């Protein structure tokens, strides 16, 4: 299927590794020129080169912290009027909410709610003027089914979800669509580091903890960031203009429900 987006431009945030990288690669395979960001310049440049070699498209690497004004300004300077925006950033740390003060919460809100909103604000009017825009926010399965140790993630991402639900319906008539993808367990560094903590606490090998998580999932495995990327590319495609304000859970069936 031709996704109909060859020649479009995308900003994919937090994309040197993991899910962001999967999205950038999938978009690039469709002929989209991608601007990718991450804090670590070296890994980011390596990923940019891998995507160039795999796809032949133009890849611009912008090193910076996307949760800061400066990081966002740098990404937007490299790609001022993207047709596609994939919002992503690191997730907040786990813990007990009694230990989190205001600064911790502001950091989580900055990363997982206010940064995506700031980027949407910066790019949406030109999208409306061009009558094409695709915005995907990478949130988390925790929005649907809260993870007890990830209270800040549960809260901040739910805030973004509520905001997006309203905005998506205000801009859809201009062929600008905003959707969220909710990852369940995908085999990335993030999953590995949360598994490492669980393994340490239980005094067990990390691979055993990951294998156990995989077995517990209805699909019998954890997700591959590349397959996450394909789903993202479809939501960014020319054919996705009637998919509005949705929350696509990709979790191998881990969320036990008869509907949705
Ligand atoms: P990951 O493998 O740790 O990769 C995170 C990527 O984001 C890296 O490229 C990292 O590069 C970049 N990054 C992190 N903070 C950034 C910042 N402030 N500014 C710019 N770039 C930043 O993580 P992932 O598993 O792909 O997760 C992506 C998002 O999905 C996270 O919010 C995570 O909580 C959420 N999620 C993941 C899963 C899962 O199973 N993997 C499940 C649910 C939700 P630098 O470190 O160099 O900046």
PDB file of C-alpha atoms and ligand atoms in Angstrom:
ATOM      1  CA  UNK A   1       0.000   0.000   0.000  1.00  0.00           C
ATOM      2  CA  UNK A   2       1.334   3.411  -0.937  1.00  0.00           C
ATOM      3  CA  UNK A   3       0.792   5.624   2.101  1.00  0.00           C
ATOM      4  CA  UNK A   4       0.731   8.705  -0.122  1.00  0.00           C
ATOM      5  CA  UNK A   5       3.177  10.760   1.923  1.00  0.00           C
ATOM      6  CA  UNK A   6       6.359  10.602  -0.160  1.00  0.00           C
ATOM      7  CA  UNK A   7       7.965  14.047  -0.240  1.00  0.00           C
ATOM      8  CA  UNK A   8       6.344  15.200   3.019  1.00  0.00           C
ATOM      9  CA  UNK A   9       8.433  16.484   5.933  1.00  0.00           C
ATOM     10  CA  UNK A  10       8.290  15.160   9.477  1.00  0.00           C
ATOM     11  CA  UNK A  11       9.675  15.993  12.881  1.00  0.00           C
ATOM     12  CA  UNK A  12      10.059  12.859  14.982  1.00  0.00           C
ATOM     13  CA  UNK A  13      10.993  13.721  18.562  1.00  0.00           C
ATOM     14  CA  UNK A  14      13.156  11.538  20.783  1.00  0.00           C
ATOM     15  CA  UNK A  15      14.128   9.232  17.948  1.00  0.00           C
ATOM     16  CA  UNK A  16      17.703   8.015  18.350  1.00  0.00           C
ATOM     17  CA  UNK A  17      16.425   4.775  19.899  1.00  0.00           C
ATOM     18  CA  UNK A  18      13.305   2.796  20.638  1.00  0.00           C
ATOM     19  CA  UNK A  19       9.822   3.753  19.504  1.00  0.00           C
ATOM     20  CA  UNK A  20      10.795   7.154  18.099  1.00  0.00           C
ATOM     21  CA  UNK A  21      13.469   5.541  15.973  1.00  0.00           C
ATOM     22  CA  UNK A  22      10.926   2.964  14.749  1.00  0.00           C
ATOM     23  CA  UNK A  23       8.578   5.780  13.674  1.00  0.00           C
ATOM     24  CA  UNK A  24      11.332   7.751  11.930  1.00  0.00           C
ATOM     25  CA  UNK A  25      12.501   4.678  10.024  1.00  0.00           C
ATOM     26  CA  UNK A  26       8.964   3.746   8.922  1.00  0.00           C
ATOM     27  CA  UNK A  27       8.216   7.286   7.737  1.00  0.00           C
ATOM     28  CA  UNK A  28      11.534   7.480   5.898  1.00  0.00           C
ATOM     29  CA  UNK A  29      10.723   4.193   4.135  1.00  0.00           C
ATOM     30  CA  UNK A  30       7.640   5.977   2.766  1.00  0.00           C
ATOM     31  CA  UNK A  31       9.809   8.747   1.336  1.00  0.00           C
ATOM     32  CA  UNK A  32       9.233  11.279   4.106  1.00  0.00           C
ATOM     33  CA  UNK A  33      12.161  13.609   4.871  1.00  0.00           C
ATOM     34  CA  UNK A  34      12.652  13.300   8.608  1.00  0.00           C
ATOM     35  CA  UNK A  35      14.113  15.586  11.235  1.00  0.00           C
ATOM     36  CA  UNK A  36      14.943  13.520  14.299  1.00  0.00           C
ATOM     37  CA  UNK A  37      15.882  14.683  17.768  1.00  0.00           C
ATOM     38  CA  UNK A  38      17.483  13.297  20.934  1.00  0.00           C
ATOM     39  CA  UNK A  39      19.786  14.676  23.608  1.00  0.00           C
ATOM     40  CA  UNK A  40      22.770  12.450  22.860  1.00  0.00           C
ATOM     41  CA  UNK A  41      24.306  13.765  19.622  1.00  0.00           C
ATOM     42  CA  UNK A  42      26.465  10.749  18.839  1.00  0.00           C
ATOM     43  CA  UNK A  43      23.731   8.091  18.993  1.00  0.00           C
ATOM     44  CA  UNK A  44      21.394  10.442  17.140  1.00  0.00           C
ATOM     45  CA  UNK A  45      23.836  10.933  14.265  1.00  0.00           C
ATOM     46  CA  UNK A  46      24.390   7.176  14.109  1.00  0.00           C
ATOM     47  CA  UNK A  47      20.652   6.592  13.806  1.00  0.00           C
ATOM     48  CA  UNK A  48      20.340   9.347  11.193  1.00  0.00           C
ATOM     49  CA  UNK A  49      22.989   7.643   9.096  1.00  0.00           C
ATOM     50  CA  UNK A  50      21.305   4.235   9.477  1.00  0.00           C
ATOM     51  CA  UNK A  51      18.013   5.716   8.251  1.00  0.00           C
ATOM     52  CA  UNK A  52      19.732   7.467   5.317  1.00  0.00           C
ATOM     53  CA  UNK A  53      21.462   4.267   4.274  1.00  0.00           C
ATOM     54  CA  UNK A  54      18.280   2.178   4.635  1.00  0.00           C
ATOM     55  CA  UNK A  55      15.952   4.585   2.822  1.00  0.00           C
ATOM     56  CA  UNK A  56      17.926   7.148   0.835  1.00  0.00           C
ATOM     57  CA  UNK A  57      15.798  10.017   2.178  1.00  0.00           C
ATOM     58  CA  UNK A  58      17.025  13.250   3.722  1.00  0.00           C
ATOM     59  CA  UNK A  59      17.510  12.893   7.474  1.00  0.00           C
ATOM     60  CA  UNK A  60      18.377  15.875   9.667  1.00  0.00           C
ATOM     61  CA  UNK A  61      19.634  15.197  13.178  1.00  0.00           C
ATOM     62  CA  UNK A  62      19.004  17.900  15.767  1.00  0.00           C
ATOM     63  CA  UNK A  63      20.595  17.219  19.134  1.00  0.00           C
ATOM     64  CA  UNK A  64      18.802  18.759  22.088  1.00  0.00           C
ATOM     65  CA  UNK A  65      16.385  18.275  24.930  1.00  0.00           C
ATOM     66  CA  UNK A  66      12.906  18.473  23.403  1.00  0.00           C
ATOM     67  CA  UNK A  67      11.424  19.324  26.807  1.00  0.00           C
ATOM     68  CA  UNK A  68      13.204  22.705  26.749  1.00  0.00           C
ATOM     69  CA  UNK A  69      12.378  25.842  24.736  1.00  0.00           C
ATOM     70  CA  UNK A  70      15.833  25.703  23.168  1.00  0.00           C
ATOM     71  CA  UNK A  71      15.442  22.050  22.161  1.00  0.00           C
ATOM     72  CA  UNK A  72      12.083  22.693  20.539  1.00  0.00           C
ATOM     73  CA  UNK A  73      13.326  25.859  18.801  1.00  0.00           C
ATOM     74  CA  UNK A  74      16.251  23.927  17.313  1.00  0.00           C
ATOM     75  CA  UNK A  75      13.963  21.187  15.954  1.00  0.00           C
ATOM     76  CA  UNK A  76      11.589  23.766  14.491  1.00  0.00           C
ATOM     77  CA  UNK A  77      14.463  25.761  12.977  1.00  0.00           C
ATOM     78  CA  UNK A  78      15.565  22.620  11.117  1.00  0.00           C
ATOM     79  CA  UNK A  79      12.015  21.856   9.952  1.00  0.00           C
ATOM     80  CA  UNK A  80       9.838  24.962  10.407  1.00  0.00           C
ATOM     81  CA  UNK A  81       6.695  23.674   8.689  1.00  0.00           C
ATOM     82  CA  UNK A  82       6.439  19.914   9.079  1.00  0.00           C
ATOM     83  CA  UNK A  83       3.535  18.024   7.502  1.00  0.00           C
ATOM     84  CA  UNK A  84       3.924  15.357  10.159  1.00  0.00           C
ATOM     85  CA  UNK A  85       4.800  15.639  13.841  1.00  0.00           C
ATOM     86  CA  UNK A  86       5.508  12.669  16.085  1.00  0.00           C
ATOM     87  CA  UNK A  87       5.630  13.752  19.711  1.00  0.00           C
ATOM     88  CA  UNK A  88       7.751  11.667  22.015  1.00  0.00           C
ATOM     89  CA  UNK A  89      10.092  12.071  24.987  1.00  0.00           C
ATOM     90  CA  UNK A  90      11.456   9.954  27.777  1.00  0.00           C
ATOM     91  CA  UNK A  91       8.963   8.753  30.351  1.00  0.00           C
ATOM     92  CA  UNK A  92       8.969   9.933  33.980  1.00  0.00           C
ATOM     93  CA  UNK A  93      10.710   7.762  36.578  1.00  0.00           C
ATOM     94  CA  UNK A  94       8.788   5.226  38.650  1.00  0.00           C
ATOM     95  CA  UNK A  95       8.318   5.619  42.391  1.00  0.00           C
ATOM     96  CA  UNK A  96       5.969   6.324  45.255  1.00  0.00           C
ATOM     97  CA  UNK A  97       3.991   9.548  44.862  1.00  0.00           C
ATOM     98  CA  UNK A  98       4.796  10.504  48.454  1.00  0.00           C
ATOM     99  CA  UNK A  99       8.363  11.092  47.337  1.00  0.00           C
ATOM    100  CA  UNK A 100       7.505  13.430  44.456  1.00  0.00           C
ATOM    101  CA  UNK A 101       7.498  17.156  44.970  1.00  0.00           C
ATOM    102  CA  UNK A 102       6.279  19.963  42.738  1.00  0.00           C
ATOM    103  CA  UNK A 103       9.506  20.028  40.693  1.00  0.00           C
ATOM    104  CA  UNK A 104       9.183  16.324  39.860  1.00  0.00           C
ATOM    105  CA  UNK A 105       5.635  16.839  38.691  1.00  0.00           C
ATOM    106  CA  UNK A 106       6.537  19.911  36.622  1.00  0.00           C
ATOM    107  CA  UNK A 107       9.264  17.893  34.903  1.00  0.00           C
ATOM    108  CA  UNK A 108       6.818  15.109  34.058  1.00  0.00           C
ATOM    109  CA  UNK A 109       4.190  17.556  32.844  1.00  0.00           C
ATOM    110  CA  UNK A 110       6.809  19.389  30.768  1.00  0.00           C
ATOM    111  CA  UNK A 111       8.004  16.207  29.098  1.00  0.00           C
ATOM    112  CA  UNK A 112       4.777  14.316  28.568  1.00  0.00           C
ATOM    113  CA  UNK A 113       2.112  16.983  28.298  1.00  0.00           C
ATOM    114  CA  UNK A 114       3.337  20.556  27.780  1.00  0.00           C
ATOM    115  CA  UNK A 115       6.096  19.779  25.249  1.00  0.00           C
ATOM    116  CA  UNK A 116       3.750  17.989  22.822  1.00  0.00           C
ATOM    117  CA  UNK A 117       1.230  20.815  23.238  1.00  0.00           C
ATOM    118  CA  UNK A 118       3.916  23.464  22.569  1.00  0.00           C
ATOM    119  CA  UNK A 119       5.039  21.663  19.408  1.00  0.00           C
ATOM    120  CA  UNK A 120       1.470  21.189  18.201  1.00  0.00           C
ATOM    121  CA  UNK A 121       0.896  24.896  18.762  1.00  0.00           C
ATOM    122  CA  UNK A 122       3.982  25.753  16.717  1.00  0.00           C
ATOM    123  CA  UNK A 123       3.095  23.628  13.689  1.00  0.00           C
ATOM    124  CA  UNK A 124      -0.675  23.419  13.471  1.00  0.00           C
ATOM    125  CA  UNK A 125      -1.644  26.670  11.763  1.00  0.00           C
ATOM    126  CA  UNK A 126       0.610  26.092   8.734  1.00  0.00           C
ATOM    127  CA  UNK A 127      -0.810  22.542   8.566  1.00  0.00           C
ATOM    128  CA  UNK A 128      -4.319  23.978   8.529  1.00  0.00           C
ATOM    129  CA  UNK A 129      -3.315  26.463   5.813  1.00  0.00           C
ATOM    130  CA  UNK A 130      -1.874  23.635   3.667  1.00  0.00           C
ATOM    131  CA  UNK A 131      -4.867  21.393   4.423  1.00  0.00           C
ATOM    132  CA  UNK A 132      -2.653  18.508   5.449  1.00  0.00           C
ATOM    133  CA  UNK A 133      -1.319  17.618   8.855  1.00  0.00           C
ATOM    134  CA  UNK A 134      -0.705  14.429  10.761  1.00  0.00           C
ATOM    135  CA  UNK A 135       0.198  14.479  14.435  1.00  0.00           C
ATOM    136  CA  UNK A 136       0.851  11.361  16.486  1.00  0.00           C
ATOM    137  CA  UNK A 137       1.581  11.519  20.185  1.00  0.00           C
ATOM    138  CA  UNK A 138       3.349   8.550  21.698  1.00  0.00           C
ATOM    139  CA  UNK A 139       1.713   8.144  25.096  1.00  0.00           C
ATOM    140  CA  UNK A 140       1.393   4.853  26.971  1.00  0.00           C
ATOM    141  CA  UNK A 141      -0.889   1.943  27.725  1.00  0.00           C
ATOM    142  CA  UNK A 142      -0.848   3.452  31.221  1.00  0.00           C
ATOM    143  CA  UNK A 143      -3.363   6.044  30.005  1.00  0.00           C
ATOM    144  CA  UNK A 144      -5.966   3.266  29.747  1.00  0.00           C
ATOM    145  CA  UNK A 145      -4.738   1.036  32.505  1.00  0.00           C
ATOM    146  CA  UNK A 146      -2.688   2.889  35.113  1.00  0.00           C
ATOM    147  CA  UNK A 147       0.639   1.376  36.171  1.00  0.00           C
ATOM    148  CA  UNK A 148       0.882   1.760  39.972  1.00  0.00           C
ATOM    149  CA  UNK A 149       4.581   2.701  40.067  1.00  0.00           C
ATOM    150  CA  UNK A 150       4.297   5.167  37.177  1.00  0.00           C
ATOM    151  CA  UNK A 151       1.944   7.707  38.738  1.00  0.00           C
ATOM    152  CA  UNK A 152       3.551  10.684  37.022  1.00  0.00           C
ATOM    153  CA  UNK A 153       3.280   8.990  33.636  1.00  0.00           C
ATOM    154  CA  UNK A 154      -0.348   8.013  34.291  1.00  0.00           C
ATOM    155  CA  UNK A 155      -1.205  11.595  35.238  1.00  0.00           C
ATOM    156  CA  UNK A 156       0.776  13.686  32.757  1.00  0.00           C
ATOM    157  CA  UNK A 157      -0.172  11.582  29.749  1.00  0.00           C
ATOM    158  CA  UNK A 158      -3.832  11.561  30.723  1.00  0.00           C
ATOM    159  CA  UNK A 159      -3.657  15.373  30.700  1.00  0.00           C
ATOM    160  CA  UNK A 160      -2.291  15.352  27.141  1.00  0.00           C
ATOM    161  CA  UNK A 161      -4.945  12.832  26.095  1.00  0.00           C
ATOM    162  CA  UNK A 162      -7.754  15.039  27.357  1.00  0.00           C
ATOM    163  CA  UNK A 163      -6.388  18.107  25.612  1.00  0.00           C
ATOM    164  CA  UNK A 164      -5.834  16.285  22.326  1.00  0.00           C
ATOM    165  CA  UNK A 165      -9.353  14.826  22.380  1.00  0.00           C
ATOM    166  CA  UNK A 166     -10.753  18.342  22.193  1.00  0.00           C
ATOM    167  CA  UNK A 167      -8.259  19.858  19.772  1.00  0.00           C
ATOM    168  CA  UNK A 168      -8.377  16.932  17.323  1.00  0.00           C
ATOM    169  CA  UNK A 169     -12.055  17.607  16.728  1.00  0.00           C
ATOM    170  CA  UNK A 170     -11.456  21.306  16.089  1.00  0.00           C
ATOM    171  CA  UNK A 171      -8.904  20.797  13.318  1.00  0.00           C
ATOM    172  CA  UNK A 172     -10.063  17.600  11.561  1.00  0.00           C
ATOM    173  CA  UNK A 173     -12.103  19.533   8.975  1.00  0.00           C
ATOM    174  CA  UNK A 174      -8.833  20.971   7.658  1.00  0.00           C
ATOM    175  CA  UNK A 175      -7.423  17.486   7.049  1.00  0.00           C
ATOM    176  CA  UNK A 176      -5.239  17.876  10.110  1.00  0.00           C
ATOM    177  CA  UNK A 177      -5.601  14.822  12.289  1.00  0.00           C
ATOM    178  CA  UNK A 178      -4.223  14.159  15.718  1.00  0.00           C
ATOM    179  CA  UNK A 179      -4.105  10.714  17.298  1.00  0.00           C
ATOM    180  CA  UNK A 180      -2.281   9.008  20.124  1.00  0.00           C
ATOM    181  CA  UNK A 181      -0.557   5.639  20.101  1.00  0.00           C
ATOM    182  CA  UNK A 182      -0.443   3.834  23.433  1.00  0.00           C
ATOM    183  CA  UNK A 183       2.448   1.390  23.591  1.00  0.00           C
ATOM    184  CA  UNK A 184       2.296  -1.649  25.795  1.00  0.00           C
ATOM    185  CA  UNK A 185       5.571  -3.500  26.348  1.00  0.00           C
ATOM    186  CA  UNK A 186       8.022  -2.893  23.497  1.00  0.00           C
ATOM    187  CA  UNK A 187      11.556  -4.166  23.598  1.00  0.00           C
ATOM    188  CA  UNK A 188      13.467  -0.899  23.969  1.00  0.00           C
ATOM    189  CA  UNK A 189      16.059   0.474  26.373  1.00  0.00           C
ATOM    190  CA  UNK A 190      13.226   1.935  28.427  1.00  0.00           C
ATOM    191  CA  UNK A 191      11.617  -1.484  28.883  1.00  0.00           C
ATOM    192  CA  UNK A 192      14.997  -2.978  29.703  1.00  0.00           C
ATOM    193  CA  UNK A 193      15.685  -0.367  32.390  1.00  0.00           C
ATOM    194  CA  UNK A 194      12.276  -0.815  34.069  1.00  0.00           C
ATOM    195  CA  UNK A 195      12.832  -4.590  33.927  1.00  0.00           C
ATOM    196  CA  UNK A 196      16.280  -4.090  35.478  1.00  0.00           C
ATOM    197  CA  UNK A 197      14.715  -2.322  38.436  1.00  0.00           C
ATOM    198  CA  UNK A 198      12.141  -5.080  38.892  1.00  0.00           C
ATOM    199  CA  UNK A 199      14.898  -7.691  38.577  1.00  0.00           C
ATOM    200  CA  UNK A 200      17.064  -5.932  41.163  1.00  0.00           C
ATOM    201  CA  UNK A 201      14.163  -5.673  43.601  1.00  0.00           C
ATOM    202  CA  UNK A 202      13.340  -9.371  43.153  1.00  0.00           C
ATOM    203  CA  UNK A 203      16.979 -10.521  43.021  1.00  0.00           C
ATOM    204  CA  UNK A 204      16.433 -12.162  39.625  1.00  0.00           C
ATOM    205  CA  UNK A 205      18.169 -11.961  36.235  1.00  0.00           C
ATOM    206  CA  UNK A 206      16.757  -9.218  33.996  1.00  0.00           C
ATOM    207  CA  UNK A 207      16.315 -11.513  30.998  1.00  0.00           C
ATOM    208  CA  UNK A 208      14.135 -13.769  33.119  1.00  0.00           C
ATOM    209  CA  UNK A 209      11.924 -10.803  34.063  1.00  0.00           C
ATOM    210  CA  UNK A 210      11.584  -9.774  30.396  1.00  0.00           C
ATOM    211  CA  UNK A 211      10.840 -13.361  29.317  1.00  0.00           C
ATOM    212  CA  UNK A 212       8.183 -13.592  32.009  1.00  0.00           C
ATOM    213  CA  UNK A 213       6.565 -10.378  30.768  1.00  0.00           C
ATOM    214  CA  UNK A 214       6.605 -11.752  27.243  1.00  0.00           C
ATOM    215  CA  UNK A 215       4.962 -15.018  28.313  1.00  0.00           C
ATOM    216  CA  UNK A 216       2.276 -13.135  30.248  1.00  0.00           C
ATOM    217  CA  UNK A 217       1.264 -11.161  27.144  1.00  0.00           C
ATOM    218  CA  UNK A 218      -1.502 -12.709  24.980  1.00  0.00           C
ATOM    219  CA  UNK A 219       0.816 -12.407  21.967  1.00  0.00           C
ATOM    220  CA  UNK A 220       3.441 -14.415  23.874  1.00  0.00           C
ATOM    221  CA  UNK A 221       6.093 -11.784  23.256  1.00  0.00           C
ATOM    222  CA  UNK A 222       6.968  -8.138  23.692  1.00  0.00           C
ATOM    223  CA  UNK A 223       6.587  -5.693  20.824  1.00  0.00           C
ATOM    224  CA  UNK A 224       9.162  -4.763  18.214  1.00  0.00           C
ATOM    225  CA  UNK A 225       9.727  -0.989  17.804  1.00  0.00           C
ATOM    226  CA  UNK A 226       9.674  -1.488  14.017  1.00  0.00           C
ATOM    227  CA  UNK A 227       6.042  -2.675  14.111  1.00  0.00           C
ATOM    228  CA  UNK A 228       5.160   0.314  16.272  1.00  0.00           C
ATOM    229  CA  UNK A 229       6.709   2.469  13.542  1.00  0.00           C
ATOM    230  CA  UNK A 230       4.524   0.938  10.820  1.00  0.00           C
ATOM    231  CA  UNK A 231       1.361   1.737  12.794  1.00  0.00           C
ATOM    232  CA  UNK A 232       2.579   5.284  13.300  1.00  0.00           C
ATOM    233  CA  UNK A 233       3.329   5.667   9.583  1.00  0.00           C
ATOM    234  CA  UNK A 234      -0.210   4.557   8.737  1.00  0.00           C
ATOM    235  CA  UNK A 235      -1.700   7.156  11.105  1.00  0.00           C
ATOM    236  CA  UNK A 236       0.507   9.722   9.338  1.00  0.00           C
ATOM    237  CA  UNK A 237      -0.602   8.541   5.898  1.00  0.00           C
ATOM    238  CA  UNK A 238      -2.804  10.217   3.326  1.00  0.00           C
ATOM    239  CA  UNK A 239      -5.442   7.569   4.118  1.00  0.00           C
ATOM    240  CA  UNK A 240      -5.811   8.441   7.799  1.00  0.00           C
ATOM    241  CA  UNK A 241      -7.773  11.688   7.435  1.00  0.00           C
ATOM    242  CA  UNK A 242     -10.939  10.225   8.978  1.00  0.00           C
ATOM    243  CA  UNK A 243      -9.158   8.727  11.993  1.00  0.00           C
ATOM    244  CA  UNK A 244      -9.564  11.536  14.468  1.00  0.00           C
ATOM    245  CA  UNK A 245      -8.660  11.849  18.131  1.00  0.00           C
ATOM    246  CA  UNK A 246      -8.211   8.123  18.619  1.00  0.00           C
ATOM    247  CA  UNK A 247      -6.106   6.279  21.161  1.00  0.00           C
ATOM    248  CA  UNK A 248      -4.583   3.264  19.455  1.00  0.00           C
ATOM    249  CA  UNK A 249      -3.442   0.723  22.007  1.00  0.00           C
ATOM    250  CA  UNK A 250      -0.659  -1.513  20.690  1.00  0.00           C
ATOM    251  CA  UNK A 251      -0.003  -3.991  23.445  1.00  0.00           C
ATOM    252  CA  UNK A 252      -0.369  -7.509  22.061  1.00  0.00           C
ATOM    253  CA  UNK A 253      -3.797  -7.703  23.708  1.00  0.00           C
ATOM    254  CA  UNK A 254      -2.400  -7.058  27.180  1.00  0.00           C
ATOM    255  CA  UNK A 255      -5.321  -4.787  28.126  1.00  0.00           C
ATOM    256  CA  UNK A 256      -8.088  -7.257  28.885  1.00  0.00           C
ATOM    257  CA  UNK A 257     -11.298  -5.835  27.508  1.00  0.00           C
ATOM    258  CA  UNK A 258     -14.125  -6.867  25.189  1.00  0.00           C
ATOM    259  CA  UNK A 259     -14.044  -3.525  23.413  1.00  0.00           C
ATOM    260  CA  UNK A 260     -11.506  -0.766  22.857  1.00  0.00           C
TER     261      UNK A 260
HETATM  262  P1  LIG B   1      13.936   4.562  24.893  1.00  0.00           P
HETATM  263  O1  LIG B   1      14.231   3.290  24.187  1.00  0.00           O
HETATM  264  O2  LIG B   1      14.559   4.838  26.207  1.00  0.00           O
HETATM  265  O3  LIG B   1      14.279   5.747  23.871  1.00  0.00           O
HETATM  266  C1  LIG B   1      14.017   7.047  24.220  1.00  0.00           C
HETATM  267  C2  LIG B   1      14.491   7.965  23.115  1.00  0.00           C
HETATM  268  O4  LIG B   1      14.090   9.278  23.448  1.00  0.00           O
HETATM  269  C3  LIG B   1      15.989   8.017  22.954  1.00  0.00           C
HETATM  270  O5  LIG B   1      16.297   8.267  21.609  1.00  0.00           O
HETATM  271  C4  LIG B   1      16.371   9.200  23.844  1.00  0.00           C
HETATM  272  O6  LIG B   1      17.639   9.722  23.464  1.00  0.00           O
HETATM  273  C5  LIG B   1      15.220  10.135  23.523  1.00  0.00           C
HETATM  274  N1  LIG B   1      14.908  11.117  24.555  1.00  0.00           N
HETATM  275  C6  LIG B   1      14.600  10.866  25.850  1.00  0.00           C
HETATM  276  N2  LIG B   1      14.357  12.012  26.501  1.00  0.00           N
HETATM  277  C7  LIG B   1      14.505  13.007  25.587  1.00  0.00           C
HETATM  278  C8  LIG B   1      14.412  14.408  25.659  1.00  0.00           C
HETATM  279  N3  LIG B   1      14.108  15.038  26.795  1.00  0.00           N
HETATM  280  N4  LIG B   1      14.629  15.139  24.540  1.00  0.00           N
HETATM  281  C9  LIG B   1      14.948  14.513  23.379  1.00  0.00           C
HETATM  282  N5  LIG B   1      15.051  13.192  23.261  1.00  0.00           N
HETATM  283  C10 LIG B   1      14.846  12.438  24.353  1.00  0.00           C
HETATM  284  O7  LIG B   1      12.354   4.747  25.162  1.00  0.00           O
HETATM  285  P2  LIG B   1      11.106   4.079  24.410  1.00  0.00           P
HETATM  286  O8  LIG B   1      10.848   2.751  25.007  1.00  0.00           O
HETATM  287  O9  LIG B   1      11.248   4.226  22.946  1.00  0.00           O
HETATM  288  O10 LIG B   1       9.921   5.014  24.953  1.00  0.00           O
HETATM  289  C11 LIG B   1       9.464   6.153  24.273  1.00  0.00           C
HETATM  290  C12 LIG B   1       8.286   6.688  25.065  1.00  0.00           C
HETATM  291  O11 LIG B   1       7.254   5.700  25.102  1.00  0.00           O
HETATM  292  C13 LIG B   1       8.637   7.016  26.517  1.00  0.00           C
HETATM  293  O12 LIG B   1       7.922   8.148  26.918  1.00  0.00           O
HETATM  294  C14 LIG B   1       8.146   5.795  27.269  1.00  0.00           C
HETATM  295  O13 LIG B   1       7.825   6.071  28.588  1.00  0.00           O
HETATM  296  C15 LIG B   1       6.903   5.447  26.452  1.00  0.00           C
HETATM  297  N6  LIG B   1       6.519   4.040  26.630  1.00  0.00           N
HETATM  298  C16 LIG B   1       7.360   3.031  26.269  1.00  0.00           C
HETATM  299  C17 LIG B   1       6.966   1.715  26.455  1.00  0.00           C
HETATM  300  C18 LIG B   1       7.867   0.547  26.081  1.00  0.00           C
HETATM  301  O14 LIG B   1       7.512  -0.585  26.356  1.00  0.00           O
HETATM  302  N7  LIG B   1       8.987   0.753  25.453  1.00  0.00           N
HETATM  303  C19 LIG B   1       5.707   1.432  27.011  1.00  0.00           C
HETATM  304  C20 LIG B   1       4.879   2.478  27.362  1.00  0.00           C
HETATM  305  C21 LIG B   1       5.298   3.785  27.171  1.00  0.00           C
HETATM  306  P3  LIG B   1      18.539  10.570  24.525  1.00  0.00           P
HETATM  307  O15 LIG B   1      18.511   9.804  25.797  1.00  0.00           O
HETATM  308  O16 LIG B   1      19.876  10.659  23.872  1.00  0.00           O
HETATM  309  O17 LIG B   1      17.857  11.893  24.628  1.00  0.00           O
END
